[in-house]
GROMACS .gro file of C-alpha atoms in nm:
model
  419
    1MET     CA    1   0.755   2.254   3.194
    2PRO     CA    2   0.490   2.497   3.068
    3THR     CA    3   0.588   2.861   3.030
    4MET     CA    4   0.414   3.144   3.215
    5ASN     CA    5   0.285   3.297   2.889
    6LEU     CA    6   0.305   3.650   3.025
    7VAL     CA    7   0.438   3.811   2.708
    8PRO     CA    8   0.338   3.703   2.355
    9ALA     CA    9   0.650   3.606   2.163
   10THR     CA   10   0.520   3.450   1.842
   11VAL     CA   11   0.234   3.481   1.596
   12ALA     CA   12   0.089   3.168   1.758
   13ASP     CA   13   0.085   3.347   2.094
   14TYR     CA   14  -0.107   3.644   1.952
   15ARG     CA   15  -0.344   3.401   1.781
   16ARG     CA   16  -0.420   3.229   2.111
   17ILE     CA   17  -0.496   3.562   2.282
   18ALA     CA   18  -0.710   3.678   1.988
   19GLU     CA   19  -0.913   3.358   2.007
   20ALA     CA   20  -0.984   3.423   2.373
   21ARG     CA   21  -1.092   3.782   2.311
   22LEU     CA   22  -1.295   3.771   1.991
   23PRO     CA   23  -1.651   3.644   1.943
   24ARG     CA   24  -1.628   3.297   1.790
   25PHE     CA   25  -1.763   3.389   1.448
   26LEU     CA   26  -1.515   3.677   1.413
   27PHE     CA   27  -1.214   3.470   1.513
   28ASP     CA   28  -1.315   3.192   1.274
   29TYR     CA   29  -1.370   3.444   0.994
   30ALA     CA   30  -1.012   3.570   1.030
   31ASP     CA   31  -0.853   3.236   1.111
   32GLY     CA   32  -1.036   3.005   0.870
   33GLY     CA   33  -0.986   2.894   0.513
   34ALA     CA   34  -1.177   2.730   0.231
   35TYR     CA   35  -1.334   2.386   0.266
   36ASP     CA   36  -1.109   2.145   0.461
   37GLU     CA   37  -0.835   2.411   0.499
   38TYR     CA   38  -0.564   2.194   0.345
   39THR     CA   39  -0.405   2.485   0.159
   40LEU     CA   40  -0.435   2.704   0.468
   41ARG     CA   41  -0.223   2.454   0.662
   42ARG     CA   42   0.022   2.392   0.378
   43ASN     CA   43   0.091   2.765   0.345
   44VAL     CA   44   0.245   2.749   0.692
   45GLU     CA   45   0.385   2.396   0.692
   46ASP     CA   46   0.571   2.419   0.361
   47PHE     CA   47   0.806   2.680   0.505
   48LYS     CA   48   0.930   2.439   0.771
   49PRO     CA   49   1.146   2.199   0.563
   50ILE     CA   50   1.333   2.491   0.405
   51GLY     CA   51   1.646   2.505   0.615
   52ILE     CA   52   1.873   2.805   0.654
   53ARG     CA   53   2.243   2.725   0.619
   54GLN     CA   54   2.443   2.840   0.920
   55GLN     CA   55   2.773   3.007   0.828
   56VAL     CA   56   3.021   3.135   1.085
   57MET     CA   57   3.319   3.368   1.117
   58ARG     CA   58   3.174   3.644   0.899
   59ASP     CA   59   3.163   4.010   0.992
   60VAL     CA   60   2.795   4.059   1.071
   61SER     CA   61   2.836   4.356   1.305
   62ASN     CA   62   2.621   4.579   1.084
   63ILE     CA   63   2.305   4.410   0.955
   64ALA     CA   64   2.112   4.604   0.688
   65LEU     CA   65   1.745   4.510   0.640
   66GLY     CA   66   1.630   4.820   0.455
   67THR     CA   67   1.492   4.771   0.106
   68GLN     CA   68   1.234   4.899  -0.139
   69LEU     CA   69   0.892   4.755  -0.212
   70ALA     CA   70   0.709   4.885  -0.520
   71GLY     CA   71   0.952   5.175  -0.529
   72GLU     CA   72   0.886   5.271  -0.166
   73ALA     CA   73   1.140   5.256   0.115
   74ALA     CA   74   1.076   4.983   0.370
   75ALA     CA   75   1.271   4.919   0.689
   76MET     CA   76   1.254   4.546   0.616
   77PRO     CA   77   1.108   4.344   0.329
   78MET     CA   78   0.751   4.341   0.458
   79ALA     CA   79   0.418   4.517   0.412
   80LEU     CA   80   0.090   4.479   0.599
   81ALA     CA   81  -0.163   4.301   0.378
   82PRO     CA   82  -0.523   4.418   0.323
   83ILE     CA   83  -0.774   4.272   0.568
   84GLY     CA   84  -1.148   4.292   0.516
   85MET     CA   85  -1.352   4.392   0.823
   86GLY     CA   86  -1.030   4.478   1.007
   87GLY     CA   87  -1.206   4.726   1.233
   88MET     CA   88  -1.420   4.448   1.379
   89PHE     CA   89  -1.118   4.282   1.539
   90ALA     CA   90  -1.017   4.587   1.743
   91ARG     CA   91  -1.143   4.942   1.773
   92ARG     CA   92  -1.070   5.122   1.444
   93ALA     CA   93  -0.807   4.855   1.381
   94GLU     CA   94  -0.701   4.982   1.040
   95VAL     CA   95  -0.603   5.314   1.197
   96GLN     CA   96  -0.411   5.137   1.475
   97ALA     CA   97  -0.230   4.912   1.226
   98LYS     CA   98  -0.142   5.207   1.002
   99ARG     CA   99   0.016   5.387   1.298
  100ALA     CA  100   0.218   5.076   1.385
  101ALA     CA  101   0.329   5.030   1.024
  102ASP     CA  102   0.432   5.396   1.001
  103ALA     CA  103   0.638   5.366   1.319
  104ALA     CA  104   0.807   5.054   1.183
  105GLY     CA  105   0.875   5.212   0.844
  106LEU     CA  106   0.660   4.967   0.649
  107PRO     CA  107   0.382   5.001   0.391
  108PHE     CA  108   0.025   4.948   0.510
  109THR     CA  109  -0.240   4.822   0.267
  110LEU     CA  110  -0.603   4.924   0.321
  111SER     CA  111  -0.873   4.685   0.204
  112THR     CA  112  -1.170   4.797  -0.002
  113MET     CA  113  -1.382   4.618   0.260
  114SER     CA  114  -1.223   4.787   0.559
  115ILE     CA  115  -1.429   4.930   0.843
  116CYS     CA  116  -1.230   5.254   0.846
  117SER     CA  117  -1.257   5.453   0.525
  118MET     CA  118  -0.957   5.559   0.320
  119GLU     CA  119  -1.031   5.916   0.424
  120GLU     CA  120  -1.008   5.821   0.794
  121VAL     CA  121  -0.687   5.624   0.748
  122ALA     CA  122  -0.531   5.910   0.553
  123THR     CA  123  -0.552   6.130   0.863
  124VAL     CA  124  -0.303   5.908   1.049
  125SER     CA  125   0.003   6.059   0.881
  126ASP     CA  126   0.142   6.205   0.562
  127ARG     CA  127   0.294   5.870   0.466
  128PRO     CA  128   0.083   5.729   0.181
  129PHE     CA  129  -0.077   5.390   0.231
  130TRP     CA  130  -0.139   5.128  -0.035
  131PHE     CA  131  -0.498   5.066  -0.140
  132GLN     CA  132  -0.644   4.726  -0.233
  133LEU     CA  133  -0.931   4.696  -0.477
  134TYR     CA  134  -1.137   4.431  -0.656
  135MET     CA  135  -1.278   4.456  -1.008
  136LEU     CA  136  -1.641   4.535  -0.928
  137ARG     CA  137  -1.922   4.491  -1.179
  138ASP     CA  138  -1.990   4.862  -1.156
  139ARG     CA  139  -1.678   4.999  -1.322
  140ALA     CA  140  -1.787   5.354  -1.241
  141ILE     CA  141  -1.744   5.274  -0.871
  142VAL     CA  142  -1.398   5.132  -0.943
  143ALA     CA  143  -1.301   5.453  -1.120
  144GLU     CA  144  -1.447   5.670  -0.846
  145MET     CA  145  -1.265   5.487  -0.566
  146LEU     CA  146  -0.940   5.517  -0.758
  147GLU     CA  147  -0.998   5.892  -0.789
  148ARG     CA  148  -1.066   5.915  -0.415
  149ALA     CA  149  -0.750   5.720  -0.335
  150TRP     CA  150  -0.535   5.928  -0.569
  151ALA     CA  151  -0.667   6.252  -0.418
  152LEU     CA  152  -0.557   6.124  -0.075
  153GLY     CA  153  -0.202   6.061  -0.196
  154VAL     CA  154  -0.226   5.687  -0.266
  155ARG     CA  155   0.020   5.594  -0.541
  156THR     CA  156   0.028   5.214  -0.507
  157LEU     CA  157  -0.274   5.005  -0.597
  158VAL     CA  158  -0.293   4.642  -0.489
  159PHE     CA  159  -0.546   4.479  -0.719
  160THR     CA  160  -0.681   4.140  -0.612
  161VAL     CA  161  -0.729   3.909  -0.910
  162ASP     CA  162  -0.827   3.576  -0.749
  163LEU     CA  163  -1.190   3.654  -0.669
  164ALA     CA  164  -1.380   3.541  -0.979
  165VAL     CA  165  -1.613   3.376  -0.728
  166ALA     CA  166  -1.612   3.381  -0.350
  167GLY     CA  167  -1.457   3.076  -0.187
  168GLU     CA  168  -1.669   2.882   0.060
  169ARG     CA  169  -1.545   2.858   0.416
  170TYR     CA  170  -1.705   2.588   0.625
  171ARG     CA  171  -1.632   2.770   0.951
  172ASP     CA  172  -1.842   3.063   0.828
  173VAL     CA  173  -2.121   2.826   0.724
  174ARG     CA  174  -2.122   2.658   1.064
  175ASN     CA  175  -2.126   2.994   1.242
  176GLY     CA  176  -2.424   3.114   1.041
  177ILE     CA  177  -2.249   3.399   0.861
  178ALA     CA  178  -2.396   3.277   0.533
  179GLY     CA  179  -2.746   3.251   0.684
  180GLY     CA  180  -2.963   2.949   0.743
  181THR     CA  181  -2.950   2.961   1.123
  182SER     CA  182  -3.242   2.894   1.355
  183ALA     CA  183  -3.363   3.142   1.613
  184TRP     CA  184  -3.151   2.962   1.874
  185GLY     CA  185  -2.853   2.971   1.640
  186LYS     CA  186  -2.891   3.344   1.591
  187LEU     CA  187  -2.902   3.391   1.967
  188ARG     CA  188  -2.588   3.180   2.016
  189ALA     CA  189  -2.401   3.358   1.737
  190GLY     CA  190  -2.521   3.700   1.849
  191ALA     CA  191  -2.611   3.802   2.203
  192LEU     CA  192  -2.465   3.498   2.379
  193SER     CA  193  -2.141   3.515   2.183
  194TYR     CA  194  -2.103   3.884   2.263
  195ALA     CA  195  -2.188   3.831   2.631
  196ALA     CA  196  -1.895   3.589   2.654
  197ARG     CA  197  -1.657   3.860   2.530
  198PRO     CA  198  -1.741   4.175   2.732
  199ARG     CA  199  -1.404   4.338   2.661
  200TRP     CA  200  -1.467   4.314   2.286
  201VAL     CA  201  -1.822   4.448   2.333
  202MET     CA  202  -1.689   4.758   2.504
  203ASP     CA  203  -1.381   4.812   2.284
  204VAL     CA  204  -1.532   4.737   1.943
  205GLY     CA  205  -1.905   4.691   1.982
  206ILE     CA  206  -1.962   5.020   2.162
  207LYS     CA  207  -1.652   5.239   2.125
  208GLY     CA  208  -1.556   5.115   1.778
  209LYS     CA  209  -1.858   5.242   1.587
  210PRO     CA  210  -1.957   5.302   1.313
  211HIS     CA  211  -1.952   4.939   1.200
  212GLN     CA  212  -1.976   5.016   0.832
  213PHE     CA  213  -1.755   4.936   0.537
  214GLY     CA  214  -1.622   5.288   0.519
  215ASN     CA  215  -1.502   5.281   0.158
  216ILE     CA  216  -1.832   5.162   0.012
  217SER     CA  217  -2.088   5.302   0.260
  218ALA     CA  218  -2.197   5.567   0.010
  219TYR     CA  219  -2.295   5.294  -0.236
  220VAL     CA  220  -2.499   5.097   0.021
  221PRO     CA  221  -2.658   5.378   0.225
  222SER     CA  222  -2.913   5.154   0.396
  223ALA     CA  223  -2.650   4.926   0.556
  224THR     CA  224  -2.560   4.986   0.919
  225ASN     CA  225  -2.342   4.681   0.998
  226PRO     CA  226  -2.113   4.444   0.804
  227THR     CA  227  -2.379   4.175   0.761
  228GLU     CA  228  -2.605   4.415   0.570
  229TYR     CA  229  -2.334   4.476   0.309
  230ARG     CA  230  -2.317   4.107   0.216
  231GLY     CA  231  -2.576   4.111  -0.062
  232TRP     CA  232  -2.426   4.414  -0.234
  233ILE     CA  233  -2.074   4.272  -0.216
  234ILE     CA  234  -2.183   3.938  -0.364
  235SER     CA  235  -2.368   4.117  -0.643
  236GLN     CA  236  -2.052   4.310  -0.732
  237ILE     CA  237  -1.821   4.008  -0.770
  238ASP     CA  238  -1.755   3.987  -1.145
  239ALA     CA  239  -1.677   3.641  -1.281
  240SER     CA  240  -1.627   3.778  -1.633
  241VAL     CA  241  -1.301   3.964  -1.553
  242THR     CA  242  -1.010   3.886  -1.788
  243TRP     CA  243  -0.668   4.030  -1.860
  244LYS     CA  244  -0.837   4.284  -2.087
  245ASP     CA  245  -0.992   4.441  -1.777
  246ILE     CA  246  -0.648   4.469  -1.620
  247GLU     CA  247  -0.528   4.645  -1.935
  248TRP     CA  248  -0.819   4.888  -1.888
  249LEU     CA  249  -0.717   4.937  -1.527
  250ARG     CA  250  -0.352   4.992  -1.623
  251GLY     CA  251  -0.466   5.271  -1.854
  252LEU     CA  252  -0.673   5.428  -1.577
  253TRP     CA  253  -0.428   5.403  -1.285
  254GLN     CA  254  -0.112   5.607  -1.324
  255GLY     CA  255   0.059   5.489  -1.007
  256LYS     CA  256   0.222   5.158  -0.919
  257LEU     CA  257   0.005   4.855  -0.994
  258ILE     CA  258   0.047   4.535  -0.791
  259LEU     CA  259  -0.157   4.227  -0.890
  260LYS     CA  260  -0.229   4.010  -0.589
  261GLY     CA  261  -0.338   3.649  -0.638
  262ILE     CA  262  -0.084   3.513  -0.887
  263LEU     CA  263  -0.004   3.145  -0.833
  264THR     CA  264   0.133   3.008  -1.162
  265PRO     CA  265   0.423   3.099  -1.392
  266GLY     CA  266   0.176   3.150  -1.678
  267ASP     CA  267  -0.028   3.407  -1.488
  268ALA     CA  268   0.293   3.579  -1.378
  269LEU     CA  269   0.391   3.618  -1.741
  270GLU     CA  270   0.048   3.756  -1.826
  271ALA     CA  271   0.083   4.006  -1.542
  272ALA     CA  272   0.410   4.119  -1.697
  273ARG     CA  273   0.244   4.156  -2.037
  274VAL     CA  274  -0.036   4.383  -1.910
  275GLY     CA  275   0.212   4.612  -1.735
  276ALA     CA  276   0.195   4.518  -1.368
  277ASP     CA  277   0.475   4.676  -1.168
  278ALA     CA  278   0.466   4.395  -0.914
  279ILE     CA  279   0.282   4.075  -0.831
  280VAL     CA  280   0.198   3.905  -0.504
  281VAL     CA  281   0.229   3.528  -0.517
  282SER     CA  282  -0.086   3.449  -0.323
  283ASN     CA  283  -0.368   3.198  -0.284
  284HIS     CA  284  -0.576   3.442  -0.077
  285GLY     CA  285  -0.442   3.292   0.242
  286GLY     CA  286  -0.604   2.959   0.159
  287ARG     CA  287  -0.947   3.125   0.168
  288GLN     CA  288  -1.048   3.067  -0.194
  289LEU     CA  289  -0.968   2.731  -0.360
  290ASP     CA  290  -0.862   2.459  -0.119
  291GLY     CA  291  -0.611   2.210  -0.257
  292VAL     CA  292  -0.398   2.454  -0.456
  293SER     CA  293  -0.024   2.476  -0.393
  294SER     CA  294   0.120   2.674  -0.107
  295THR     CA  295   0.264   3.009  -0.205
  296ILE     CA  296   0.620   2.933  -0.089
  297ARG     CA  297   0.622   2.622  -0.309
  298MET     CA  298   0.516   2.820  -0.616
  299LEU     CA  299   0.741   3.119  -0.549
  300PRO     CA  300   1.069   2.985  -0.698
  301ARG     CA  301   0.891   2.857  -1.009
  302ILE     CA  302   0.741   3.199  -1.068
  303ALA     CA  303   1.072   3.371  -0.993
  304ASP     CA  304   1.244   3.148  -1.248
  305ALA     CA  305   0.972   3.219  -1.503
  306LEU     CA  306   1.024   3.593  -1.476
  307ALA     CA  307   1.402   3.547  -1.455
  308GLY     CA  308   1.456   3.883  -1.288
  309SER     CA  309   1.326   4.083  -1.585
  310GLY     CA  310   0.954   4.100  -1.513
  311PRO     CA  311   0.750   4.265  -1.239
  312GLU     CA  312   0.873   4.272  -0.882
  313ILE     CA  313   0.766   3.962  -0.687
  314MET     CA  314   0.618   3.961  -0.338
  315LEU     CA  315   0.457   3.676  -0.146
  316ASP     CA  316   0.186   3.631   0.111
  317GLY     CA  317   0.040   3.328   0.285
  318GLY     CA  318   0.192   3.131   0.569
  319VAL     CA  319   0.455   3.384   0.681
  320ARG     CA  320   0.479   3.345   1.058
  321SER     CA  321   0.830   3.462   1.148
  322GLY     CA  322   1.126   3.667   1.040
  323LEU     CA  323   1.294   3.343   0.933
  324ASP     CA  324   1.002   3.281   0.696
  325VAL     CA  325   1.065   3.624   0.547
  326LEU     CA  326   1.429   3.528   0.485
  327ARG     CA  327   1.319   3.203   0.320
  328ALA     CA  328   1.085   3.391   0.089
  329VAL     CA  329   1.348   3.651  -0.006
  330ALA     CA  330   1.602   3.374  -0.068
  331LEU     CA  331   1.359   3.204  -0.307
  332GLY     CA  332   1.300   3.513  -0.516
  333ALA     CA  333   1.066   3.754  -0.338
  334SER     CA  334   1.151   4.119  -0.285
  335GLY     CA  335   0.940   4.102   0.030
  336VAL     CA  336   0.628   3.959   0.190
  337MET     CA  337   0.285   4.074   0.299
  338ILE     CA  338   0.146   3.960   0.633
  339GLY     CA  339  -0.229   3.947   0.699
  340ARG     CA  340  -0.340   3.711   0.975
  341PRO     CA  341  -0.035   3.791   1.193
  342TRP     CA  342  -0.124   4.158   1.225
  343VAL     CA  343  -0.493   4.076   1.276
  344TYR     CA  344  -0.409   3.843   1.565
  345ALA     CA  345  -0.179   4.107   1.713
  346VAL     CA  346  -0.425   4.394   1.688
  347ALA     CA  347  -0.704   4.179   1.833
  348ALA     CA  348  -0.478   4.075   2.120
  349ARG     CA  349  -0.299   4.400   2.206
  350GLY     CA  350  -0.411   4.675   1.968
  351GLN     CA  351  -0.153   4.905   1.811
  352ALA     CA  352   0.103   4.806   2.074
  353GLY     CA  353   0.059   4.442   1.974
  354VAL     CA  354   0.118   4.513   1.607
  355SER     CA  355   0.427   4.720   1.690
  356ALA     CA  356   0.565   4.445   1.913
  357LEU     CA  357   0.499   4.183   1.646
  358LEU     CA  358   0.681   4.385   1.381
  359THR     CA  359   0.973   4.439   1.618
  360ARG     CA  360   0.984   4.062   1.670
  361PHE     CA  361   0.993   3.996   1.294
  362HIS     CA  362   1.274   4.250   1.259
  363SER     CA  363   1.474   4.088   1.538
  364GLU     CA  364   1.426   3.738   1.397
  365MET     CA  365   1.547   3.852   1.057
  366ARG     CA  366   1.857   4.016   1.206
  367VAL     CA  367   1.947   3.704   1.402
  368GLY     CA  368   1.878   3.477   1.106
  369MET     CA  369   2.095   3.682   0.871
  370ALA     CA  370   2.379   3.712   1.123
  371LEU     CA  371   2.395   3.339   1.186
  372ALA     CA  372   2.371   3.271   0.813
  373GLY     CA  373   2.673   3.496   0.763
  374ILE     CA  374   2.489   3.765   0.565
  375ASP     CA  375   2.493   4.133   0.655
  376ASN     CA  376   2.271   4.284   0.385
  377ILE     CA  377   1.923   4.178   0.277
  378ALA     CA  378   2.024   4.248  -0.084
  379ALA     CA  379   2.271   3.957  -0.063
  380VAL     CA  380   2.011   3.701   0.045
  381ASP     CA  381   1.958   3.435  -0.220
  382ARG     CA  382   1.916   3.058  -0.249
  383SER     CA  383   2.276   3.003  -0.141
  384ILE     CA  384   2.175   3.065   0.223
  385LEU     CA  385   1.925   2.778   0.216
  386ASP     CA  386   1.970   2.408   0.282
  387LEU     CA  387   1.727   2.255   0.034
  388ASP     CA  388   1.822   1.888   0.058
  389GLU     CA  389   1.477   1.798   0.190
  390VAL     CA  390   1.296   1.995  -0.080
  391PRO     CA  391   1.500   1.947  -0.399
  392GLU     CA  392   1.224   2.092  -0.617
  393LEU     CA  393   1.306   2.428  -0.458
  394GLY     CA  394   1.676   2.400  -0.539
  395PRO     CA  395   1.895   2.640  -0.739
  396GLN     CA  396   1.793   2.495  -1.075
  397SER     CA  397   1.421   2.465  -1.006
  398LYS     CA  398   1.225   2.485  -1.330
  399ALA     CA  399   1.456   2.742  -1.492
  400PRO     CA  400   1.514   2.568  -1.829
  401ARG     CA  401   1.142   2.526  -1.889
  402TRP     CA  402   1.063   2.896  -1.858
  403ALA     CA  403   1.393   3.072  -1.927
  404HIS     CA  404   1.290   3.264  -2.239
  405ALA     CA  405   0.914   3.273  -2.193
  406LEU     CA  406   0.898   3.638  -2.091
  407ASP     CA  407   1.100   3.756  -2.391
  408ASN     CA  408   0.882   3.551  -2.623
  409LEU     CA  409   0.569   3.692  -2.464
  410ARG     CA  410   0.688   4.049  -2.507
  411GLN     CA  411   0.761   3.984  -2.874
  412ASP     CA  412   0.414   3.835  -2.931
  413THR     CA  413   0.163   4.071  -2.774
  414SER     CA  414  -0.122   3.873  -2.923
  415VAL     CA  415  -0.068   3.594  -2.672
  416GLN     CA  416  -0.366   3.585  -2.434
  417GLY     CA  417  -0.262   3.306  -2.201
  418VAL     CA  418   0.035   3.094  -2.112
  419ALA     CA  419  -0.026   2.777  -1.916
   0.00000   0.00000   0.00000
């Protein structure tokens, strides 16, 4: 029997509401991935075979989820990931999400390509947010944005390293975001699409202005909407970036440095060598190179490579429940970042939706830990998992191959790459 669907209970529920409320091209931009979206699907599906072992008759009357992420207190092992164009999915969405994250006691990460500027987001509260940045061709702009962020109290930089080139997303091509549309196509993607979503037109189109990329508007003064920033952004993607540039960045940024986009043990070891405080095991949500491994499948291999003595490890991609968070922590992550889930929630219900979603994650984690017989998130490890169906993720996964690699790398600072 179908349910009434009066109250969204899962990420999938918020996704369904967001799809009904957003113009098609915007929903597809947030929801889609590269090429045939194989990696996008695997990010979610590869969590499912990882069972949680039920254990009974333990005292689980006092569940503790509090932890630290990048040296910052977090009410549970989760942070909100950076989302480009966030303010197009709901009115000033980055501000709404920051308020929800603050109320939940979680870090919020602001994208370089956000609609709301860092200065606007900083007015939400005294709690510092994290700031995400790319290595732009114009290094002076990089340095200037870091100065702006530091002056606003930002002390954690999330630096995205998997954007040597922009991935191609067929949904965006079909919707005309990349150009090439006919006059009829432009009408369908523009006025007709907006007319079908009058609530969005009022909430975002009219009341949500200005529709600029707030952090970079000073560098593209002629742009008045997100589409007009496209050329400048493409021109700033730097395919020549190497680990030497991260060393330069490490010398420039005095706060915590998180490298987001690590997907192999070798790159994790390089991140350790250049002084990253943390890494995010990430494939850009399946939006860059289709066909690469899911993040949850690579997580234990990277955790074994660092063997607890390298940078802190976080994960994003495919996390859709509190149980997924437990699986990630059990396999070696200190916490996760969620991107699409909070976008769906803010598009569906605004700040209240994000708050309700985070409450749901918290509840799912509490229930999962209690029924697994664990009362403290610090005690979660691979012993709580039933890995019979995925033996490559078992307790001994890949450890002998990488056990001493980090020590060797630290002793030989001339090493430029480990594959």
